[in-house]
PDB file of C-alpha atoms in Angstrom:
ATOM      1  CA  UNK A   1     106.992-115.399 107.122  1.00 51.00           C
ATOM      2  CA  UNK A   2     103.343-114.869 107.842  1.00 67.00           C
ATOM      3  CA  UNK A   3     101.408-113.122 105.713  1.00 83.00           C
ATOM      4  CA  UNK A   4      99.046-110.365 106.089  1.00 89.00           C
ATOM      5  CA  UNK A   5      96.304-108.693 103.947  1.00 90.00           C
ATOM      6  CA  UNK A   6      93.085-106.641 104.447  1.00 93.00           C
ATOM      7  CA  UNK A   7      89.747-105.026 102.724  1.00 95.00           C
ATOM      8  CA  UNK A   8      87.255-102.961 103.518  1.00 97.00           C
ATOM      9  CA  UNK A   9      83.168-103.645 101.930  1.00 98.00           C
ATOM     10  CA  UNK A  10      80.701-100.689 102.376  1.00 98.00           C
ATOM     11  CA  UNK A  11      77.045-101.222 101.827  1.00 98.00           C
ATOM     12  CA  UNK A  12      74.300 -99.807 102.164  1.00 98.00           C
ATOM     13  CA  UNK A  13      71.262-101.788 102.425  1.00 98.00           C
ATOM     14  CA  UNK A  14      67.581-100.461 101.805  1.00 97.00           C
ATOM     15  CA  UNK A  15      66.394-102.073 105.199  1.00 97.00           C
ATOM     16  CA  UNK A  16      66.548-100.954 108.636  1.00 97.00           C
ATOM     17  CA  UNK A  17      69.786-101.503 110.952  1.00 97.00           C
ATOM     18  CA  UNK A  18      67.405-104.239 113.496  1.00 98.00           C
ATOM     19  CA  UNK A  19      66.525-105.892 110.101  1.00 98.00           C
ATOM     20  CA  UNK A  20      70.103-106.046 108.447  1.00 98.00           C
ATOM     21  CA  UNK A  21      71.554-107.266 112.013  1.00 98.00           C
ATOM     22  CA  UNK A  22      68.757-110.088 112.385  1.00 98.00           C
ATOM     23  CA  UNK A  23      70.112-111.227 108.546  1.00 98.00           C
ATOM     24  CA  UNK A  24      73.570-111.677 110.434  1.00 98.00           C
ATOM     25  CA  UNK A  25      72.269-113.230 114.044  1.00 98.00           C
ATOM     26  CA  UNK A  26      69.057-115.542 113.518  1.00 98.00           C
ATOM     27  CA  UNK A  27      70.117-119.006 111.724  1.00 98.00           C
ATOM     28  CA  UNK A  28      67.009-118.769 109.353  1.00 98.00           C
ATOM     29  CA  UNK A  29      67.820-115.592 107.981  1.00 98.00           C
ATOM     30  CA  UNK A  30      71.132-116.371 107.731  1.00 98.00           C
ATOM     31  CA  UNK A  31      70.576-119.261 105.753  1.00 98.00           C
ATOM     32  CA  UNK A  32      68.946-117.492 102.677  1.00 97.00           C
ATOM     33  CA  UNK A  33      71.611-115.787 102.160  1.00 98.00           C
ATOM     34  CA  UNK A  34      75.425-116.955 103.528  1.00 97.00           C
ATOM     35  CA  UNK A  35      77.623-118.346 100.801  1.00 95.00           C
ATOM     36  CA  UNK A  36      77.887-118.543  97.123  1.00 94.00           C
ATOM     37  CA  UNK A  37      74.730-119.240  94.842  1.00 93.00           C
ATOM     38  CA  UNK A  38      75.792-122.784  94.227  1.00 94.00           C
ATOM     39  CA  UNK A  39      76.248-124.218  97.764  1.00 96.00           C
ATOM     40  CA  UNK A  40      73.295-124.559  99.864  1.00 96.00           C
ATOM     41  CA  UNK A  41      73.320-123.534 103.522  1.00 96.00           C
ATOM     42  CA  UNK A  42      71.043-125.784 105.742  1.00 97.00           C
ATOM     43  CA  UNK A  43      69.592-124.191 108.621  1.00 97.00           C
ATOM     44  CA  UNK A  44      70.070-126.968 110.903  1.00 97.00           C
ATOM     45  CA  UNK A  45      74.003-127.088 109.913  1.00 97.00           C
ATOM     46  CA  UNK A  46      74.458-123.373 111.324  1.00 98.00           C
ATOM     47  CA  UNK A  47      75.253-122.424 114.683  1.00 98.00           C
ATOM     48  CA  UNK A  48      75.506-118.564 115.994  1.00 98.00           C
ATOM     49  CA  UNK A  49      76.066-118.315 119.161  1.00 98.00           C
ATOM     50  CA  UNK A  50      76.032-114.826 119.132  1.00 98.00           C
ATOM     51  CA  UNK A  51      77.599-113.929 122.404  1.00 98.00           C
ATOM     52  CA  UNK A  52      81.564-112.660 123.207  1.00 98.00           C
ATOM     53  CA  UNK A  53      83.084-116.131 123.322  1.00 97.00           C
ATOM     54  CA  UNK A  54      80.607-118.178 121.637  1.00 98.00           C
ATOM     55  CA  UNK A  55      80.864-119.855 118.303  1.00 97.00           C
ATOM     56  CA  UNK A  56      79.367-119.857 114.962  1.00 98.00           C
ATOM     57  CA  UNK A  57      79.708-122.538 112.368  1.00 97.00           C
ATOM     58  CA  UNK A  58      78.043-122.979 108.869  1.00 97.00           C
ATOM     59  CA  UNK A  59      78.298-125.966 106.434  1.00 97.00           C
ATOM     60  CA  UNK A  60      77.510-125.414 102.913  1.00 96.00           C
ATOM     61  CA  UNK A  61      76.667-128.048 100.864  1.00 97.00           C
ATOM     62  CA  UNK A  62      76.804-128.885  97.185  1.00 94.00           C
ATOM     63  CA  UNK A  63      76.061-131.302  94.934  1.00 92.00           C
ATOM     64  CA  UNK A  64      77.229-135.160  94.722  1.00 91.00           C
ATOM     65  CA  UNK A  65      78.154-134.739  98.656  1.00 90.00           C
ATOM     66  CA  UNK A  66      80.188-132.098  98.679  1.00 94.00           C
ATOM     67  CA  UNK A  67      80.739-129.905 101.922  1.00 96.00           C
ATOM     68  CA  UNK A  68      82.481-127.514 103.116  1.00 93.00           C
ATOM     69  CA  UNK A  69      82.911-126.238 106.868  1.00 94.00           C
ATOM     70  CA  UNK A  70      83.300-122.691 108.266  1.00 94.00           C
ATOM     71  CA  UNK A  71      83.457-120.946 111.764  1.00 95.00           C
ATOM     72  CA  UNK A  72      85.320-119.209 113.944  1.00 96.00           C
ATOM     73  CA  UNK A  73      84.364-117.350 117.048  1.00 97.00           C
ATOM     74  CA  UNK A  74      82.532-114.128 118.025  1.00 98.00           C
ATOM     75  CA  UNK A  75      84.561-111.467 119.742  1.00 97.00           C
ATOM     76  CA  UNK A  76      82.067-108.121 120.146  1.00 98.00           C
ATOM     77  CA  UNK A  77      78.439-108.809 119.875  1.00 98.00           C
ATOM     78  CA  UNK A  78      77.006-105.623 120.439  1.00 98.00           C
ATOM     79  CA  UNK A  79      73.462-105.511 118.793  1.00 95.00           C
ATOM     80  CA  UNK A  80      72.338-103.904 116.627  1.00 97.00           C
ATOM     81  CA  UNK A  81      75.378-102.000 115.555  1.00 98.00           C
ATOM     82  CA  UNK A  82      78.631-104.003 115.477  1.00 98.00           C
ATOM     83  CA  UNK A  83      79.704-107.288 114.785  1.00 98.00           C
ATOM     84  CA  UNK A  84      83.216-108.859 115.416  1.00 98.00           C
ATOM     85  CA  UNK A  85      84.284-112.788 114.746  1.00 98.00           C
ATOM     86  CA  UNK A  86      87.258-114.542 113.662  1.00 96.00           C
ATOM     87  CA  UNK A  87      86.971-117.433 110.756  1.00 93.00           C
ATOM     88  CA  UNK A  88      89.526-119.786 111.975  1.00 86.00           C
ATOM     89  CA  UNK A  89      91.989-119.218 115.185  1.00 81.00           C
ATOM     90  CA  UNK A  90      93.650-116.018 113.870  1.00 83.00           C
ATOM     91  CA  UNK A  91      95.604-115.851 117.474  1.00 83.00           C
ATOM     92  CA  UNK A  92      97.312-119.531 116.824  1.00 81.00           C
ATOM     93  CA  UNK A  93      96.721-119.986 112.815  1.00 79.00           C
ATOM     94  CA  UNK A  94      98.818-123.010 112.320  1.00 81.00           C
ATOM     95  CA  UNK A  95      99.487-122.898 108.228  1.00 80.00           C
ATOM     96  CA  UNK A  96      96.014-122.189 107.001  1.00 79.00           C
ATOM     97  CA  UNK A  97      94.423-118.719 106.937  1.00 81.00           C
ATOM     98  CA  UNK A  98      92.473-117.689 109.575  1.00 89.00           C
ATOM     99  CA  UNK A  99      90.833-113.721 110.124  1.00 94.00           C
ATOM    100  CA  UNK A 100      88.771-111.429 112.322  1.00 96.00           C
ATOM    101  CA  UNK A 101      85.911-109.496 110.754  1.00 97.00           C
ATOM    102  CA  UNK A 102      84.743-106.724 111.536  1.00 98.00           C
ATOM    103  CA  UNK A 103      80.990-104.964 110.774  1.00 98.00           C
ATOM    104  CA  UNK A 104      79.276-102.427 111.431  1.00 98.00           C
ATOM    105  CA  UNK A 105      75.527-101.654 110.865  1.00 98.00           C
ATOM    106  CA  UNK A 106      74.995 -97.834 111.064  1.00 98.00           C
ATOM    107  CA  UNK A 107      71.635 -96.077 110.168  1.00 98.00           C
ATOM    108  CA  UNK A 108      70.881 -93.916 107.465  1.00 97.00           C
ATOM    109  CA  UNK A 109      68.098 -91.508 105.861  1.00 93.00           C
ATOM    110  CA  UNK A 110      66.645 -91.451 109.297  1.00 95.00           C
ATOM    111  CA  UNK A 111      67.244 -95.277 110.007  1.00 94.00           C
ATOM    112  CA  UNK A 112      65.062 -96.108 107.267  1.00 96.00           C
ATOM    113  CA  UNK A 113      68.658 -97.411 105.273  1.00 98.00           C
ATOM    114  CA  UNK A 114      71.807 -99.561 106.749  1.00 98.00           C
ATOM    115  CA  UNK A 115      75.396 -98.658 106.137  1.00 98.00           C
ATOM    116  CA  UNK A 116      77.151-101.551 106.834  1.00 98.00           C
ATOM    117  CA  UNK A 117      80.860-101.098 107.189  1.00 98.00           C
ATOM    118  CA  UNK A 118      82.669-104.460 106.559  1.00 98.00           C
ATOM    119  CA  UNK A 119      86.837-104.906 107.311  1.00 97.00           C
ATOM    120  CA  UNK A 120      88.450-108.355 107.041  1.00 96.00           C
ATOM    121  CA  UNK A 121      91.555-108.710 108.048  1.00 94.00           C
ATOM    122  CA  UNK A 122      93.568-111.852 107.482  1.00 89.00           C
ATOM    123  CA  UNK A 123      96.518-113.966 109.063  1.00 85.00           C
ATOM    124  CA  UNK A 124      98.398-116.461 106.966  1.00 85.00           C
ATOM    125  CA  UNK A 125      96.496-114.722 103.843  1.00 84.00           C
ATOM    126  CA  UNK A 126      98.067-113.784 100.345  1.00 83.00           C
ATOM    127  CA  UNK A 127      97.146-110.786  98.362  1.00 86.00           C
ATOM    128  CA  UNK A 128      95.404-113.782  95.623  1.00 88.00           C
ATOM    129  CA  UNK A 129      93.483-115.627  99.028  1.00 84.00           C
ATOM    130  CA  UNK A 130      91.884-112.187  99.947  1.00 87.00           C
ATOM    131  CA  UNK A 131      90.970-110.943  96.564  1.00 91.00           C
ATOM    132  CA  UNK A 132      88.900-114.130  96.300  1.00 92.00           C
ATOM    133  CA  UNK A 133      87.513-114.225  99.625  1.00 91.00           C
ATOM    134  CA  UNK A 134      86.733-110.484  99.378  1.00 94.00           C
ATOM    135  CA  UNK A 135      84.649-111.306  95.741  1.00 94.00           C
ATOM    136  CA  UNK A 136      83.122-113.931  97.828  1.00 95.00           C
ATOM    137  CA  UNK A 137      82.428-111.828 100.688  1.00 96.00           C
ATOM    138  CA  UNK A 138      80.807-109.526  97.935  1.00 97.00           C
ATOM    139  CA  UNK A 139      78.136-112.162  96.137  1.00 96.00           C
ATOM    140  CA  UNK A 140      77.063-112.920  99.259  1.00 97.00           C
ATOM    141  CA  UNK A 141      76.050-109.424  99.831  1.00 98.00           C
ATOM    142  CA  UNK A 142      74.475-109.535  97.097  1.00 98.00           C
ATOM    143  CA  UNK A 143      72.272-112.024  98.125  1.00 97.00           C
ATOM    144  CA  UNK A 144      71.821-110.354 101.476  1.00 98.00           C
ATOM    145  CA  UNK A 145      70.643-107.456  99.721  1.00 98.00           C
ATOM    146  CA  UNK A 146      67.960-109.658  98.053  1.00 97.00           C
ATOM    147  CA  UNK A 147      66.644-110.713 101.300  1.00 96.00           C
ATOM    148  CA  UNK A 148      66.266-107.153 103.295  1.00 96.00           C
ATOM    149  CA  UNK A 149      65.469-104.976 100.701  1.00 90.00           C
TER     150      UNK A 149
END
C-alpha cells in the first residue's frame, strides 16, 4: 500500500517577494541557505534549471566525505509568485519517497514583506518521514530568513 502524507509551512519573510524568489532561483543565493546547518551546500554542486521541465539538483556535503544528493524536477515556474517541483519521481516512485512542492511567494504590507505559502505533499511517505522532512523543511527557513531579512 502506498503511503501518503502532507504539510503546509507559512512564512512570512521581512524581504520583498523578487528578493525571497531570487533566494529560491539563483544557485548563489541558494547556497547560503538550502539544507541543515551541518552540511554544506557548494555552489558549483547545484543546478536550477528553473524552467517547466527542467531540473534542479543539490549535493550537500559533510564532513569525512560524506554526501548526500537531492533533486527532482520543476513543474510551474512562474516568477515571482509560485514555485512547483517534485524531489524524486513522485509519478513512478519505485519504493523510496518521492513529493511535489508547492510555494507560493505573495506580497505583504505593500510588498515591502513575503508570505510564502509552502505545501509538500508526499508519495511513498509515512506520517514519521514527513514530520522530519517538514522540521527540516523548517531550519532551513530559518536560515533563509537570515539571508533576506
Amino acid at each position: 500500500m502506498t503511503q501518503t502524507a502532507e504539510y503546509d509551512i507559512t512564512r512570512v519573510f521581512n524581504a520583498r517577494r523578487e528578493l525571497v524568489w531570487a533566494a529560491w532561483t539563483e544557485p548563489e543565493r541558494f547556497s547560503r541557505w538550502f539544507g541543515p546547518r551541518m552540511l554544506a551546500t557548494p555552489v558549483g554542486r547545484i543546478t536550477l534549471d528553473t524552467r517547466p521541465g527542467g531540473i534542479w539538483q543539490v549535493v550537500l556535503v559533510g564532513e569525512e566525505g560524506f554526501e548526500v544528493t537531492l533533486g527532482g524536477t520543476y513543474r510551474e515556474v512562474e516568477g515571482p509568485g509560485r514555485l512547483v517541483f517534485t524531489t524524486g519521481d513522485p509519478d513512478s516512485p519505485g519504493e523510496g519517497p518521492a513529493s511535489v512542492v508547492t510555494i507560493d511567494f505573495t506580497p505583504v504590507d505593500g510588498g515591502d514583506r513575503t508570505e510564502m505559502r509552502f505545501h509538500q505533499y508526499g508519495v511513498n511517505t509515512d506520517e514519521e518521514h514527513a514530520e522530519q522532512a517538514r522540521a527540516g523543511w523548517i531550519e532551513f527557513f530559518d536560515r533563509l530568513a537570515e539571508q533576506v531579512n
